[in-house]
Amino acid sequence: MNDVSIIGIGKTDVSEHWETSLRHLSWYAIEAALDDAATTQVDALYVGNMLAGRLSQQDHLGALVADFAGLRGIEAVTVEAADASGGAAMRQAVLAVKSGLVETALVVGVEKVTDETGSTVTEAAATGLDADYEMAHGLTLAGAAALMMRRYMFEYGVTLADFAGFSVNAHRNGADNPLAMFRNRLKAERFTAGPAVAEPVSLFDMAPLGDGAAAVVVTGSERAKDMVPQPIRVLGSALSTDTIGLHDRQNVLWLAAAARSTAAAMAQAGVSHEEIDLFELHDSYTIMAALSLEAAGFAAPGEGWQLARDGAIEREGQIPISTCGGLKARGNPLGATGVYQIVEVAQQLRGQAGDCQVPDAKIGMAQNLATTGATAVTHVLAC
Amino acid sequence: MNDVSIIGIGKTDVSEHWETSLRHLSWYAIEAALDDAATTQVDALYVGNMLAGRLSQQDHLGALVADFAGLRGIEAVTVEAADASGGAAMRQAVLAVKSGLVETALVVGVEKVTDETGSTVTEAAATGLDADYEMAHGLTLAGAAALMMRRYMFEYGVTLADFAGFSVNAHRNGADNPLAMFRNRLKAERFTAGPAVAEPVSLFDMAPLGDGAAAVVVTGSERAKDMVPQPIRVLGSALSTDTIGLHDRQNVLWLAAAARSTAAAMAQAGVSHEEIDLFELHDSYTIMAALSLEAAGFAAPGEGWQLARDGAIEREGQIPISTCGGLKARGNPLGATGVYQIVEVAQQLRGQAGDCQVPDAKIGMAQNLATTGATAVTHVLAC
């Protein structure tokens, strides 16, 4: 696959944007992306969002954001797949452009977690789990991650300290990203001393939820070449699902949706693991980073954590991850996260990642997961 | 456009399904559609839903419904555009099949309004309006319709009684539909005596919200011909938006999104108004039916109500609408409504609409609106 390209990217910082509304956040990211693409001609808008209905009492973001961004009248819808909404919105834009019915598509991922008018963000985010079989018993996203992490520690004989490398790497990279939510470094020896959120998941293990928006403009590759100096090609795009509830899986330590969507996207792209220069994975919790590396085929089951221990995930390592801070340090704006990942990979491939730059990055992969991996969206991009 | 076809349809009755969960409703409709298409091979699922997050504490319906329907692992997302979510999900399926990346797509529209665990359905549905400028002042969907109706009555010098024909026609047709929510007939002289909901909108003027699910299977037209005896071709598909808030429109009596999406879909289809044998429009309120007929070009501005007065909208009339009861009598399951419309048009074109059959129907149009018409999705279908 080689016929859809990214021609514009934009994003806000991830933070607690108390003074900025959902529509303004969206617009800031869109304005940056349209400026970057040097166009205002957009045919369709795909909004990735998870919680605006519950937290801001605002659904129907397609019409709202299109109009507020000066694009009144265009095709516009919201795409939702819990915290994989951003990646899923990107996927719809790729399908739309590939269909030939939409020439230029805009994707914006936006989340405003500081609007807690209807419920707390912890309650609201838990709607991504199985309401009848998980949430009804009080399970939260952190609780679900804790179940997976505890099982991993038991199965493979590792300890909490063995996950430290993921957070240390993320914070080291985030310190170089001016738009990151947390720019402080984290010492490995401090990692295990984090206050517990849901044991063994601690504050230093879990990505912080934040407000933010990121946007991407895509169009056909032939057209893209004439429009911008550095179009980024979408070589692979795949979305896959798994059981929504953990209890229905044969193996809770195997992210089947991530494995399927990685294999499909890499096959479309025709690239091998060795050719991938960076992998923006979904490090909502360190356990999810370890399991993602395993499902994507960069490590054998039970060995994902070793890539963190050995430094392979660092920017100069074998398979750099969280190169701009990842969810852990850049921040996790839920339904916007998947679009941040695409923007960050595109920056790397353009050589515009500043202090976060991975040397000589030519091919990058972004993978957005929902909850315990029940939805996985994978994109392979190339310069 | 002629390369996407419908090969399967299914639906539940619209009702208060207190004993049936969201996932079961979805599955009943999907099972019927897959049986109808005689296939279990589906590559992607698009769920049209508006309120599950708020009413059932359940987001992430893509993964949930795919797994529950026996389709574990497939691509699956939710598409949301308030009460136009069903039509918007159909639109994504058309784009996906047209892209060539998805061979067979399944659409399910589902809504469970009797799950009022988080808020009332009236509050929840108002999230489709502008939260900051409309809902914050207490506006509801019925209230917004009342503003438009009052203005229409003032501008064109008509009275409440002049809208009676829409509800009388819908109930007459609904009486013939075994899956309709209300099968009672309504006398024109009773119409103005309905209890007020938001004056001048009354109980006999407003479509009842109900639970329900409807499903459609689509694939490439060449393939469809080999799979089923009566594939229904998607000749036109278009989605357009308007300002989310009424106050931003130059003319609150002109549904600009509906007009644009109708024109685009009819142009793709290459059909004239005279060729359209039935029009399943979004009669959430009688005023919306009148304005839809005007925006779609079946009546001049201010004259849509005359088509109801003159009987032109009846099944034997010039442009039959609400042929199976419409939203008013079949019931309005919000995010599922747009898929019911597609299913009903397909039944008509197959000659399988039973007592609701429009004689000799060859081309039909379905139009799903959100709120005050801020999103409009139009599909032109043909046998």
Tab-separated table of C-alpha atoms in Angstrom, chain A residues 105-374:
chain	number	residue	atom	x	y	z
A	105	ALA	CA	-9.256	14.105	4.981
A	106	LEU	CA	-8.483	15.696	8.305
A	107	VAL	CA	-8.105	13.712	11.516
A	108	VAL	CA	-8.228	15.317	14.922
A	109	GLY	CA	-7.879	13.481	18.184
A	110	VAL	CA	-9.086	15.496	21.154
A	111	GLU	CA	-9.753	14.833	24.815
A	112	LYS	CA	-10.619	17.176	27.664
A	113	VAL	CA	-10.324	15.194	30.856
A	114	THR	CA	-10.464	18.280	33.084
A	115	ASP	CA	-14.165	18.692	32.161
A	116	GLU	CA	-15.505	16.426	34.854
A	117	THR	CA	-19.063	17.731	34.801
A	118	GLY	CA	-20.872	14.403	34.555
A	119	SER	CA	-18.647	11.890	36.282
A	120	THR	CA	-15.011	11.496	37.295
A	121	VAL	CA	-12.586	10.672	34.516
A	122	THR	CA	-11.773	7.353	36.198
A	123	GLU	CA	-15.418	6.293	36.055
A	124	ALA	CA	-15.857	7.645	32.540
A	125	ALA	CA	-12.749	5.931	31.166
A	126	ALA	CA	-13.903	2.624	32.619
A	127	THR	CA	-16.756	2.619	30.065
A	128	GLY	CA	-14.132	1.208	27.682
A	129	LEU	CA	-14.177	-2.023	29.710
A	130	ASP	CA	-17.048	-4.508	29.710
A	131	ALA	CA	-19.790	-2.650	31.613
A	132	ASP	CA	-21.701	-5.768	32.635
A	133	TYR	CA	-18.824	-8.078	33.527
A	134	GLU	CA	-15.949	-5.789	34.535
A	135	MET	CA	-17.031	-2.251	35.355
A	136	ALA	CA	-20.072	-3.504	37.279
A	137	HIS	CA	-17.634	-5.113	39.703
A	138	GLY	CA	-15.686	-1.908	40.141
A	139	LEU	CA	-12.855	-2.580	37.717
A	140	THR	CA	-11.031	0.490	36.349
A	141	LEU	CA	-8.430	0.767	33.599
A	142	ALA	CA	-5.655	0.796	36.205
A	143	GLY	CA	-7.236	-2.190	37.936
A	144	ALA	CA	-7.320	-4.152	34.694
A	145	ALA	CA	-3.680	-3.308	33.989
A	146	ALA	CA	-2.815	-4.421	37.524
A	147	LEU	CA	-4.417	-7.826	36.907
A	148	MET	CA	-2.333	-8.277	33.758
A	149	MET	CA	0.869	-7.054	35.428
A	150	ARG	CA	0.440	-9.321	38.447
A	151	ARG	CA	-0.087	-12.303	36.169
A	152	TYR	CA	2.978	-11.386	34.108
A	153	MET	CA	5.121	-11.149	37.239
A	154	PHE	CA	3.827	-14.544	38.382
A	155	GLU	CA	4.212	-16.309	35.017
A	156	TYR	CA	7.654	-15.001	34.166
A	157	GLY	CA	9.159	-14.534	37.616
A	158	VAL	CA	9.860	-10.823	37.233
A	159	THR	CA	9.424	-8.055	39.791
A	160	LEU	CA	8.056	-4.535	39.691
A	161	ALA	CA	11.615	-3.173	39.400
A	162	ASP	CA	12.059	-5.037	36.117
A	163	PHE	CA	9.561	-2.664	34.478
A	164	ALA	CA	11.467	0.469	35.510
A	165	GLY	CA	13.245	0.879	32.192
A	166	PHE	CA	10.000	1.740	30.375
A	167	SER	CA	9.230	4.731	32.589
A	168	VAL	CA	12.853	5.849	32.844
A	169	ASN	CA	13.138	5.872	29.031
A	170	ALA	CA	9.814	7.658	28.570
A	171	HIS	CA	10.707	10.403	31.036
A	172	ARG	CA	14.200	10.814	29.621
A	173	ASN	CA	12.685	11.334	26.145
A	174	GLY	CA	9.828	13.473	27.428
A	175	ALA	CA	12.348	15.836	29.012
A	176	ASP	CA	13.419	16.712	25.457
A	177	ASN	CA	9.840	17.347	24.222
A	178	PRO	CA	8.628	20.915	24.879
A	179	LEU	CA	4.982	19.762	24.520
A	180	ALA	CA	5.248	16.904	27.006
A	181	MET	CA	3.071	16.871	30.120
A	182	PHE	CA	5.975	15.815	32.367
A	183	ARG	CA	9.515	16.857	31.552
A	184	ASN	CA	11.141	15.568	34.722
A	185	ARG	CA	13.509	12.623	34.598
A	186	LEU	CA	12.831	9.530	36.650
A	187	LYS	CA	15.558	7.519	38.377
A	188	ALA	CA	15.278	3.750	38.166
A	189	GLU	CA	15.727	3.442	41.927
A	190	ARG	CA	12.727	5.754	42.514
A	191	PHE	CA	10.452	3.720	40.231
A	192	THR	CA	9.377	1.133	42.790
A	193	ALA	CA	8.698	3.815	45.409
A	194	GLY	CA	5.758	5.341	43.498
A	195	PRO	CA	2.462	5.552	45.396
A	196	ALA	CA	0.262	2.579	44.508
A	197	VAL	CA	-2.707	3.206	42.189
A	198	ALA	CA	-3.819	-0.414	41.931
A	199	GLU	CA	-1.058	-2.729	43.108
A	200	PRO	CA	1.332	-3.455	41.519
A	201	VAL	CA	0.486	-0.492	39.234
A	202	SER	CA	1.912	2.710	40.719
A	203	LEU	CA	2.026	6.385	39.843
A	204	PHE	CA	5.397	5.917	38.139
A	205	ASP	CA	4.057	3.038	36.125
A	206	MET	CA	0.846	4.573	34.811
A	207	ALA	CA	0.617	7.244	32.126
A	208	PRO	CA	-0.993	10.490	33.345
A	209	LEU	CA	-4.290	11.488	31.733
A	210	GLY	CA	-4.201	14.975	30.223
A	211	ASP	CA	-6.018	17.365	27.887
A	212	GLY	CA	-4.779	17.736	24.346
A	213	ALA	CA	-5.457	17.619	20.633
A	214	ALA	CA	-3.436	16.462	17.656
A	215	ALA	CA	-4.322	16.633	13.971
A	216	VAL	CA	-3.205	15.084	10.702
A	217	VAL	CA	-4.095	15.889	7.072
A	218	VAL	CA	-4.029	13.020	4.569
A	219	THR	CA	-4.543	12.863	0.821
A	220	GLY	CA	-3.592	10.704	-2.150
A	221	SER	CA	0.157	10.142	-2.518
A	222	GLU	CA	0.381	11.473	-6.073
A	223	ARG	CA	-1.325	14.680	-5.071
A	224	ALA	CA	0.729	14.909	-1.872
A	225	LYS	CA	3.993	15.033	-3.806
A	226	ASP	CA	2.864	18.224	-5.513
A	227	MET	CA	1.620	19.821	-2.310
A	228	VAL	CA	4.346	19.496	0.303
A	229	PRO	CA	8.117	18.962	0.293
A	230	GLN	CA	8.078	15.971	2.647
A	231	PRO	CA	4.929	13.883	2.395
A	232	ILE	CA	4.899	10.884	4.723
A	233	ARG	CA	3.522	7.747	3.097
A	234	VAL	CA	1.085	5.450	4.889
A	235	LEU	CA	2.509	2.060	3.960
A	236	GLY	CA	0.277	-0.001	6.220
A	237	SER	CA	-2.960	0.484	8.155
A	238	ALA	CA	-4.859	-2.144	10.136
A	239	LEU	CA	-7.370	-2.268	12.970
A	240	SER	CA	-8.207	-5.413	14.895
A	241	THR	CA	-10.199	-6.289	17.999
A	242	ASP	CA	-10.134	-8.810	20.812
A	243	THR	CA	-12.653	-9.702	23.527
A	244	ILE	CA	-13.619	-6.545	25.402
A	245	GLY	CA	-13.374	-8.410	28.716
A	246	LEU	CA	-10.138	-9.931	30.015
A	247	HIS	CA	-12.005	-12.971	31.364
A	248	ASP	CA	-12.893	-14.178	27.864
A	249	ARG	CA	-9.274	-14.495	26.702
A	250	GLN	CA	-7.428	-17.781	26.598
A	251	ASN	CA	-4.218	-15.980	27.535
A	252	VAL	CA	-4.432	-12.576	29.204
A	253	LEU	CA	-0.744	-11.997	28.464
A	254	TRP	CA	-1.125	-12.184	24.692
A	255	LEU	CA	-2.457	-9.072	22.955
A	256	ALA	CA	-4.126	-10.861	20.056
A	257	ALA	CA	-5.547	-7.699	18.464
A	258	ALA	CA	-2.152	-6.003	18.583
A	259	ALA	CA	-0.471	-9.055	17.069
A	260	ARG	CA	-3.034	-9.289	14.252
A	261	SER	CA	-3.022	-5.610	13.387
A	262	THR	CA	0.791	-5.424	13.491
A	263	ALA	CA	1.124	-8.427	11.193
A	264	ALA	CA	-1.464	-7.009	8.767
A	265	ALA	CA	0.031	-3.506	8.671
A	266	MET	CA	3.595	-4.807	8.273
A	267	ALA	CA	2.507	-7.168	5.496
A	268	GLN	CA	0.795	-4.316	3.634
A	269	ALA	CA	3.933	-2.236	4.070
A	270	GLY	CA	6.220	-5.087	3.133
A	271	VAL	CA	8.651	-4.257	5.927
A	272	SER	CA	10.527	-6.486	8.364
A	273	HIS	CA	11.124	-5.850	12.053
A	274	GLU	CA	14.726	-4.860	11.298
A	275	GLU	CA	13.563	-2.117	8.935
A	276	ILE	CA	11.420	-0.351	11.537
A	277	ASP	CA	13.416	2.538	12.988
A	278	LEU	CA	10.983	3.476	15.779
A	279	PHE	CA	7.787	2.141	17.315
A	280	GLU	CA	5.384	4.486	19.060
A	281	LEU	CA	3.535	1.939	21.157
A	282	HIS	CA	0.743	2.372	23.700
A	283	ASP	CA	2.577	2.605	27.049
A	284	SER	CA	-0.509	3.467	29.097
A	285	TYR	CA	1.042	1.175	31.726
A	286	THR	CA	4.510	-0.405	31.681
A	287	ILE	CA	2.859	-3.824	31.380
A	288	MET	CA	1.164	-2.670	28.165
A	289	ALA	CA	4.522	-1.581	26.741
A	290	ALA	CA	6.064	-4.981	27.506
A	291	LEU	CA	3.092	-6.873	26.059
A	292	SER	CA	3.032	-4.626	22.966
A	293	LEU	CA	6.675	-5.398	22.187
A	294	GLU	CA	5.869	-9.095	22.485
A	295	ALA	CA	2.671	-8.996	20.400
A	296	ALA	CA	4.393	-6.962	17.698
A	297	GLY	CA	7.138	-9.539	17.455
A	298	PHE	CA	10.043	-7.509	18.824
A	299	ALA	CA	10.395	-9.867	21.800
A	300	ALA	CA	9.315	-13.386	22.696
A	301	PRO	CA	6.449	-13.788	25.192
A	302	GLY	CA	7.738	-12.983	28.654
A	303	GLU	CA	10.778	-11.120	27.362
A	304	GLY	CA	9.425	-7.687	26.412
A	305	TRP	CA	10.668	-6.190	29.687
A	306	GLN	CA	14.225	-7.226	28.788
A	307	LEU	CA	14.293	-4.704	25.933
A	308	ALA	CA	13.790	-2.004	28.549
A	309	ARG	CA	16.428	-3.476	30.864
A	310	ASP	CA	18.948	-3.712	28.032
A	311	GLY	CA	18.378	-0.218	26.659
A	312	ALA	CA	17.084	-1.509	23.304
A	313	ILE	CA	14.075	0.828	23.550
A	314	GLU	CA	16.164	3.988	23.881
A	315	ARG	CA	16.445	6.451	21.021
A	316	GLU	CA	19.809	5.031	20.033
A	317	GLY	CA	18.711	1.438	20.675
A	318	GLN	CA	17.547	-1.380	18.451
A	319	ILE	CA	13.849	-0.460	18.591
A	320	PRO	CA	13.256	3.023	20.031
A	321	ILE	CA	9.853	3.523	21.709
A	322	SER	CA	8.164	6.513	23.370
A	323	THR	CA	10.642	8.721	21.567
A	324	CYS	CA	8.873	11.973	22.522
A	325	GLY	CA	7.941	10.749	25.987
A	326	GLY	CA	5.239	8.250	25.075
A	327	LEU	CA	1.981	8.176	26.991
A	328	LYS	CA	3.963	8.096	30.244
A	329	ALA	CA	5.721	11.473	29.921
A	330	ARG	CA	4.123	13.245	26.930
A	331	GLY	CA	0.816	12.420	28.634
A	332	ASN	CA	-2.213	10.313	27.701
A	333	PRO	CA	-5.139	12.321	26.322
A	334	LEU	CA	-7.116	9.071	25.760
A	335	GLY	CA	-9.014	9.519	22.483
A	336	ALA	CA	-6.328	11.892	21.169
A	337	THR	CA	-3.359	9.660	21.945
A	338	GLY	CA	-3.428	7.715	18.686
A	339	VAL	CA	-3.159	10.928	16.671
A	340	TYR	CA	-0.244	12.187	18.811
A	341	GLN	CA	1.541	8.943	17.960
A	342	ILE	CA	1.027	9.499	14.216
A	343	VAL	CA	2.201	13.117	14.483
A	344	GLU	CA	5.316	12.088	16.439
A	345	VAL	CA	6.255	9.353	13.971
A	346	ALA	CA	5.758	11.800	11.083
A	347	GLN	CA	8.019	14.346	12.823
A	348	GLN	CA	10.703	11.703	13.264
A	349	LEU	CA	10.532	10.647	9.607
A	350	ARG	CA	10.760	14.264	8.483
A	351	GLY	CA	13.759	14.776	10.744
A	352	GLN	CA	11.814	17.434	12.644
A	353	ALA	CA	11.675	15.830	16.079
A	354	GLY	CA	14.193	18.294	17.545
A	355	ASP	CA	15.931	17.004	20.639
A	356	CYS	CA	13.757	13.876	20.440
A	357	GLN	CA	15.082	12.916	17.017
A	358	VAL	CA	15.894	9.267	16.317
A	359	PRO	CA	18.954	9.352	14.046
A	360	ASP	CA	18.257	8.538	10.407
A	361	ALA	CA	14.638	7.409	10.918
A	362	LYS	CA	13.115	6.192	7.638
A	363	ILE	CA	10.274	3.861	8.659
A	364	GLY	CA	8.174	4.165	11.794
A	365	MET	CA	5.251	2.289	13.290
A	366	ALA	CA	2.504	3.679	15.537
A	367	GLN	CA	0.188	1.464	17.552
A	368	ASN	CA	-2.789	2.711	19.536
A	369	LEU	CA	-4.479	0.303	21.960
A	370	ALA	CA	-7.797	0.508	23.767
A	371	THR	CA	-8.107	-0.559	27.414
A	372	THR	CA	-6.523	-4.015	27.874
A	373	GLY	CA	-5.811	-4.295	24.161
A	374	ALA	CA	-9.394	-4.978	23.056
